Short mmCIF file of N, CA and C in Angstrom, two decimals:
data_model
loop_
_atom_site.label_atom_id
_atom_site.label_comp_id
_atom_site.label_asym_id
_atom_site.label_seq_id
_atom_site.Cartn_x
_atom_site.Cartn_y
_atom_site.Cartn_z
N ALA X 25 -49.97 -19.75 -134.14
CA ALA X 25 -49.23 -18.37 -133.67
C ALA X 25 -47.99 -18.51 -134.55
N ARG X 26 -47.25 -17.20 -134.83
CA ARG X 26 -46.04 -17.10 -135.52
C ARG X 26 -44.88 -16.59 -134.41
N ASP X 27 -43.76 -17.41 -134.61
CA ASP X 27 -42.64 -16.82 -133.63
C ASP X 27 -42.15 -15.60 -134.25
N ALA X 28 -41.32 -14.70 -133.35
CA ALA X 28 -40.48 -13.64 -133.57
C ALA X 28 -39.68 -14.15 -134.93
N GLY X 29 -39.62 -13.18 -135.86
CA GLY X 29 -38.83 -13.50 -136.94
C GLY X 29 -39.39 -13.97 -138.22
N GLU X 30 -40.38 -14.47 -138.08
CA GLU X 30 -41.13 -15.35 -139.06
C GLU X 30 -41.44 -14.43 -140.32
N LEU X 31 -41.43 -14.95 -141.54
CA LEU X 31 -42.09 -14.16 -142.38
C LEU X 31 -43.50 -13.95 -142.51
N VAL X 32 -44.14 -12.67 -142.63
CA VAL X 32 -45.66 -12.66 -142.81
C VAL X 32 -46.08 -12.66 -143.98
N GLY X 33 -45.46 -11.97 -145.13
CA GLY X 33 -45.77 -11.80 -146.46
C GLY X 33 -45.24 -10.89 -147.19
N ASP X 34 -44.76 -10.96 -148.33
CA ASP X 34 -44.32 -9.93 -149.27
C ASP X 34 -45.28 -8.72 -149.61
N TYR X 35 -44.72 -7.57 -149.72
CA TYR X 35 -45.42 -6.54 -150.04
C TYR X 35 -45.22 -6.34 -151.43
N VAL X 36 -46.44 -6.39 -152.53
CA VAL X 36 -46.13 -6.48 -153.64
C VAL X 36 -47.06 -5.29 -154.42
N GLY X 37 -46.81 -5.17 -155.45
CA GLY X 37 -47.33 -3.81 -156.22
C GLY X 37 -46.66 -3.31 -157.58
N GLU X 38 -47.15 -2.41 -158.25
CA GLU X 38 -46.26 -1.86 -159.19
C GLU X 38 -44.87 -1.22 -159.02
N ILE X 39 -44.22 -1.50 -159.75
CA ILE X 39 -42.54 -1.02 -159.29
C ILE X 39 -42.36 0.31 -160.40
N PHE X 40 -41.92 1.35 -159.73
CA PHE X 40 -41.42 2.52 -160.62
C PHE X 40 -40.48 3.33 -159.78
N ASP X 41 -40.03 4.50 -160.52
CA ASP X 41 -39.00 5.12 -159.96
C ASP X 41 -39.38 6.49 -159.32
N GLY X 42 -38.53 7.25 -158.86
CA GLY X 42 -39.05 8.60 -158.18
C GLY X 42 -39.60 9.47 -159.10
N ARG X 43 -39.05 9.60 -160.48
CA ARG X 43 -39.48 10.56 -161.53
C ARG X 43 -41.11 10.22 -161.61
N ALA X 44 -41.50 9.04 -161.68
CA ALA X 44 -42.95 8.49 -162.06
C ALA X 44 -43.72 8.73 -160.71
N LYS X 45 -43.17 8.45 -159.34
CA LYS X 45 -43.86 8.66 -158.26
C LYS X 45 -44.36 10.39 -158.05
N ASP X 46 -42.92 10.80 -158.33
CA ASP X 46 -43.30 12.56 -158.15
C ASP X 46 -44.43 13.00 -159.30
N ALA X 47 -44.33 12.50 -160.54
CA ALA X 47 -45.00 13.08 -161.52
C ALA X 47 -46.48 12.61 -161.26
N ARG X 48 -46.73 11.34 -161.12
CA ARG X 48 -48.02 10.77 -160.83
C ARG X 48 -48.98 11.26 -159.59
N TYR X 49 -48.04 11.34 -158.61
CA TYR X 49 -48.71 11.47 -157.24
C TYR X 49 -48.62 12.87 -156.64
N LEU X 50 -47.53 13.67 -157.11
CA LEU X 50 -47.05 14.98 -156.41
C LEU X 50 -47.35 16.02 -157.55
N GLY X 51 -47.47 15.80 -158.77
CA GLY X 51 -47.65 16.79 -159.88
C GLY X 51 -46.24 17.38 -159.99
N ILE X 52 -45.19 16.71 -159.84
CA ILE X 52 -43.84 17.35 -159.87
C ILE X 52 -43.10 17.00 -161.13
N GLY X 53 -42.85 17.80 -161.99
CA GLY X 53 -42.21 17.30 -163.29
C GLY X 53 -43.22 17.16 -164.47
N GLU X 54 -42.76 16.57 -165.63
CA GLU X 54 -43.69 16.58 -166.66
C GLU X 54 -44.12 15.05 -166.80
N LEU X 55 -45.49 14.92 -167.22
CA LEU X 55 -46.07 13.61 -167.27
C LEU X 55 -45.79 13.03 -168.56
N THR X 56 -45.35 11.89 -168.66
CA THR X 56 -44.86 11.08 -169.97
C THR X 56 -46.16 10.60 -170.45
N ALA X 57 -46.20 9.86 -171.82
CA ALA X 57 -47.42 9.30 -172.14
C ALA X 57 -47.74 8.22 -171.49
N GLU X 58 -46.61 7.37 -170.84
CA GLU X 58 -46.96 6.14 -170.15
C GLU X 58 -47.66 6.82 -168.66
N ASP X 59 -47.43 7.79 -168.21
CA ASP X 59 -47.93 8.31 -166.98
C ASP X 59 -49.31 8.60 -167.32
N HIS X 60 -49.62 9.31 -168.46
CA HIS X 60 -51.04 9.78 -168.64
C HIS X 60 -51.78 8.42 -168.96
N GLU X 61 -51.15 7.40 -169.49
CA GLU X 61 -52.09 6.10 -169.83
C GLU X 61 -52.30 5.32 -168.52
N TRP X 62 -51.19 5.56 -167.54
CA TRP X 62 -51.22 5.04 -166.17
C TRP X 62 -52.53 5.82 -165.48
N ILE X 63 -52.44 6.96 -165.28
CA ILE X 63 -53.56 7.85 -164.66
C ILE X 63 -55.04 7.31 -165.44
N SER X 64 -54.99 7.41 -166.75
CA SER X 64 -56.43 7.08 -167.47
C SER X 64 -56.86 5.68 -166.91
N SER X 65 -56.13 4.64 -167.08
CA SER X 65 -56.26 3.40 -166.63
C SER X 65 -56.87 3.35 -165.19
N ARG X 66 -55.94 4.14 -164.25
CA ARG X 66 -56.63 4.02 -162.92
C ARG X 66 -58.07 4.65 -162.69
N LYS X 67 -58.17 5.81 -163.23
CA LYS X 67 -59.36 6.66 -163.33
C LYS X 67 -60.62 5.81 -163.91
N ALA X 68 -60.28 4.88 -165.15
CA ALA X 68 -61.42 4.14 -165.68
C ALA X 68 -61.79 3.03 -164.81
N ARG X 69 -60.75 2.52 -163.97
CA ARG X 69 -61.21 1.37 -163.03
C ARG X 69 -61.50 1.90 -161.90
N GLY X 70 -61.63 3.10 -161.49
CA GLY X 70 -62.06 3.54 -160.08
C GLY X 70 -60.95 3.53 -158.93
N ILE X 71 -59.71 3.31 -159.54
CA ILE X 71 -58.59 3.33 -158.60
C ILE X 71 -58.13 4.45 -157.99
N SER X 72 -58.10 4.62 -156.71
CA SER X 72 -57.59 5.91 -156.31
C SER X 72 -56.21 6.05 -156.54
N ILE X 73 -55.81 7.52 -156.79
CA ILE X 73 -54.40 7.83 -156.81
C ILE X 73 -53.99 8.90 -155.99
N ASN X 74 -53.72 8.12 -154.41
CA ASN X 74 -53.54 9.18 -153.39
C ASN X 74 -52.06 8.77 -152.79
N GLY X 75 -51.41 7.65 -153.18
CA GLY X 75 -50.18 7.54 -152.81
C GLY X 75 -50.17 6.66 -151.37
N HIS X 76 -51.06 6.38 -150.87
CA HIS X 76 -50.97 5.77 -149.37
C HIS X 76 -50.38 4.53 -149.35
N TYR X 77 -50.15 3.64 -150.46
CA TYR X 77 -49.48 2.63 -150.38
C TYR X 77 -48.21 2.35 -150.85
N ILE X 78 -47.41 3.35 -151.10
CA ILE X 78 -46.04 3.41 -151.71
C ILE X 78 -45.03 3.10 -150.71
N VAL X 79 -44.23 2.14 -151.01
CA VAL X 79 -42.99 1.88 -150.14
C VAL X 79 -41.70 2.29 -150.83
N ASN X 80 -40.75 2.86 -150.47
CA ASN X 80 -39.44 3.20 -150.86
C ASN X 80 -38.50 1.96 -150.50
N VAL X 81 -38.11 1.41 -151.56
CA VAL X 81 -37.27 0.18 -151.31
C VAL X 81 -35.71 0.45 -151.37
N GLY X 82 -35.43 1.84 -151.59
CA GLY X 82 -34.32 2.47 -152.15
C GLY X 82 -33.65 2.42 -153.33
N MET X 83 -32.60 3.06 -153.77
CA MET X 83 -32.09 3.20 -155.02
C MET X 83 -33.33 3.93 -155.93
N ASP X 84 -33.79 4.80 -155.57
CA ASP X 84 -34.93 5.65 -156.18
C ASP X 84 -35.96 4.42 -156.89
N THR X 85 -36.30 3.74 -156.05
CA THR X 85 -37.10 2.53 -156.55
C THR X 85 -38.28 2.32 -155.67
N TYR X 86 -39.57 2.44 -155.96
CA TYR X 86 -40.65 2.45 -155.06
C TYR X 86 -41.61 1.13 -155.67
N ILE X 87 -42.25 0.61 -154.52
CA ILE X 87 -43.47 -0.44 -154.73
C ILE X 87 -44.89 0.21 -154.52
N ASP X 88 -45.80 0.09 -155.38
CA ASP X 88 -46.90 0.95 -155.10
C ASP X 88 -48.07 -0.24 -155.11
N ALA X 89 -48.60 -0.26 -154.02
CA ALA X 89 -49.62 -1.52 -153.68
C ALA X 89 -51.19 -0.88 -153.76
N GLU X 90 -51.31 0.31 -154.34
CA GLU X 90 -52.69 1.02 -154.39
C GLU X 90 -53.64 0.36 -155.18
N ASP X 91 -53.16 -0.10 -156.26
CA ASP X 91 -54.03 -0.91 -157.21
C ASP X 91 -54.24 -2.44 -157.05
N PRO X 92 -55.38 -2.66 -156.43
CA PRO X 92 -55.43 -4.27 -155.99
C PRO X 92 -55.14 -5.39 -157.16
N THR X 93 -55.28 -4.99 -158.16
CA THR X 93 -54.97 -5.87 -159.30
C THR X 93 -53.49 -6.24 -159.26
N HIS X 94 -52.53 -5.42 -158.63
CA HIS X 94 -51.17 -5.61 -158.70
C HIS X 94 -50.73 -6.08 -157.24
N ALA X 95 -51.55 -6.04 -156.24
CA ALA X 95 -51.32 -5.96 -154.79
C ALA X 95 -51.80 -7.09 -154.03
N ASN X 96 -51.28 -7.42 -152.78
CA ASN X 96 -51.84 -8.45 -152.06
C ASN X 96 -52.41 -8.01 -150.64
N TRP X 97 -52.87 -8.81 -149.79
CA TRP X 97 -53.35 -8.46 -148.38
C TRP X 97 -52.41 -7.78 -147.45
N CYS X 98 -51.30 -7.67 -147.84
CA CYS X 98 -50.20 -7.24 -147.15
C CYS X 98 -50.15 -5.59 -146.94
N ARG X 99 -50.89 -5.02 -148.22
CA ARG X 99 -51.14 -3.77 -148.06
C ARG X 99 -52.14 -2.97 -146.95
N TYR X 100 -52.64 -4.05 -146.39
CA TYR X 100 -53.81 -3.73 -145.16
C TYR X 100 -53.07 -3.69 -143.75
N ILE X 101 -51.56 -4.12 -143.74
CA ILE X 101 -51.15 -4.12 -142.53
C ILE X 101 -50.88 -2.66 -141.91
N ASN X 102 -51.37 -2.49 -140.82
CA ASN X 102 -51.56 -1.31 -140.37
C ASN X 102 -50.16 -0.68 -139.56
N HIS X 103 -50.31 0.69 -139.40
CA HIS X 103 -49.22 1.41 -138.70
C HIS X 103 -49.66 1.22 -137.04
N SER X 104 -48.48 1.07 -136.28
CA SER X 104 -48.82 0.83 -134.94
C SER X 104 -47.77 1.50 -133.94
N SER X 105 -48.39 2.06 -132.80
CA SER X 105 -47.35 2.62 -132.01
C SER X 105 -46.66 1.53 -131.21
N ARG X 106 -47.05 0.51 -131.36
CA ARG X 106 -46.58 -0.94 -130.70
C ARG X 106 -46.63 -2.11 -131.81
N PRO X 107 -45.87 -1.80 -132.69
CA PRO X 107 -45.91 -2.81 -133.79
C PRO X 107 -45.41 -4.31 -133.57
N ASN X 108 -46.01 -5.07 -134.23
CA ASN X 108 -45.57 -6.67 -134.07
C ASN X 108 -45.04 -7.12 -135.27
N VAL X 109 -44.93 -6.21 -136.29
CA VAL X 109 -44.30 -6.68 -137.60
C VAL X 109 -43.24 -5.50 -137.91
N ALA X 110 -42.24 -5.75 -138.76
CA ALA X 110 -41.25 -4.71 -139.28
C ALA X 110 -41.26 -4.97 -140.78
N LEU X 111 -41.13 -3.95 -141.69
CA LEU X 111 -40.96 -4.00 -143.09
C LEU X 111 -39.37 -4.09 -143.45
N LYS X 112 -38.93 -5.01 -144.26
CA LYS X 112 -37.62 -5.21 -144.52
C LYS X 112 -37.84 -4.73 -146.01
N THR X 113 -36.75 -4.24 -146.60
CA THR X 113 -36.71 -3.95 -148.04
C THR X 113 -35.24 -3.92 -148.70
N LEU X 114 -35.22 -4.55 -149.95
CA LEU X 114 -34.07 -4.64 -150.71
C LEU X 114 -34.55 -4.07 -152.25
N PRO X 115 -33.54 -3.19 -152.49
CA PRO X 115 -33.90 -2.40 -153.98
C PRO X 115 -33.64 -3.40 -154.98
N ARG X 116 -32.70 -4.58 -154.58
CA ARG X 116 -32.66 -5.50 -155.73
C ARG X 116 -32.55 -6.83 -155.09
N GLY X 117 -33.58 -7.67 -155.10
CA GLY X 117 -33.47 -9.23 -154.43
C GLY X 117 -32.76 -10.12 -155.26
N MET X 118 -32.67 -11.18 -154.87
CA MET X 118 -32.02 -12.37 -155.68
C MET X 118 -32.54 -12.57 -157.11
N ASP X 119 -33.50 -12.14 -157.50
CA ASP X 119 -34.14 -12.15 -158.70
C ASP X 119 -34.17 -10.90 -159.69
N GLY X 120 -33.30 -9.86 -158.98
CA GLY X 120 -32.89 -8.62 -159.63
C GLY X 120 -33.95 -7.66 -159.26
N ARG X 121 -35.25 -8.02 -158.88
CA ARG X 121 -36.29 -7.30 -158.71
C ARG X 121 -36.40 -6.79 -157.21
N PRO X 122 -36.72 -5.54 -157.07
CA PRO X 122 -36.98 -4.99 -155.84
C PRO X 122 -38.09 -5.72 -154.88
N ARG X 123 -37.59 -5.87 -153.78
CA ARG X 123 -38.61 -6.74 -152.72
C ARG X 123 -38.75 -5.92 -151.42
N ALA X 124 -39.88 -6.03 -150.85
CA ALA X 124 -40.36 -5.56 -149.62
C ALA X 124 -41.19 -6.82 -148.98
N TRP X 125 -40.93 -6.93 -147.53
CA TRP X 125 -41.62 -8.02 -146.89
C TRP X 125 -41.72 -7.67 -145.56
N PHE X 126 -42.74 -8.39 -144.84
CA PHE X 126 -42.92 -8.15 -143.57
C PHE X 126 -42.54 -9.32 -142.65
N VAL X 127 -41.70 -9.21 -141.38
CA VAL X 127 -41.47 -10.12 -140.61
C VAL X 127 -42.08 -9.91 -139.24
N THR X 128 -42.18 -10.92 -138.38
CA THR X 128 -42.91 -10.65 -137.19
C THR X 128 -41.64 -10.27 -136.15
N LEU X 129 -41.86 -9.23 -135.20
CA LEU X 129 -41.05 -8.90 -134.14
C LEU X 129 -41.02 -9.47 -132.64
N ARG X 130 -42.31 -10.25 -132.64
CA ARG X 130 -42.33 -11.01 -131.57
C ARG X 130 -43.54 -11.98 -131.68
N VAL X 131 -43.77 -12.70 -130.73
CA VAL X 131 -44.86 -13.82 -131.11
C VAL X 131 -46.31 -13.10 -131.31
N CYS X 132 -46.71 -13.65 -132.45
CA CYS X 132 -48.05 -13.18 -132.70
C CYS X 132 -49.25 -14.27 -132.77
N ALA X 133 -50.15 -14.12 -132.18
CA ALA X 133 -51.16 -15.27 -131.80
C ALA X 133 -52.43 -15.01 -133.02
N PRO X 134 -52.71 -16.02 -133.34
CA PRO X 134 -53.95 -16.13 -134.40
C PRO X 134 -54.85 -14.99 -133.83
N GLY X 135 -55.26 -14.24 -134.72
CA GLY X 135 -56.17 -13.13 -134.32
C GLY X 135 -55.70 -11.80 -134.09
N ASP X 136 -54.35 -11.83 -133.84
CA ASP X 136 -53.46 -10.55 -133.66
C ASP X 136 -53.77 -9.93 -134.68
N GLU X 137 -53.96 -8.29 -134.59
CA GLU X 137 -53.85 -7.25 -135.71
C GLU X 137 -52.61 -7.17 -135.99
N LEU X 138 -52.15 -7.14 -137.23
CA LEU X 138 -50.74 -6.93 -137.75
C LEU X 138 -50.57 -5.53 -138.20
#
């Protein structure tokens, strides 16, 4: 079991800014050469480009866990009307990189869906 307030795991993925998010996922603004390369790589590897795994950590910084080669299991934590975990974010963590992580809101027993 996990007590309330315990770390569940870090939400990891590719880091980018709002300009890249808007251009790559929403078609807003000009695509750069880097954007075109990113899109081509995703398509070549069969990775979707739908934006369902993007987390805004603040200061125009986003974590994108859609590509499983950059993500971990935390991308599968579900939305719930009665959540048992909460997402915490920092635009700049102790190491200077953005950070997002989940903590338990109440006791979670083994087998509980998160």
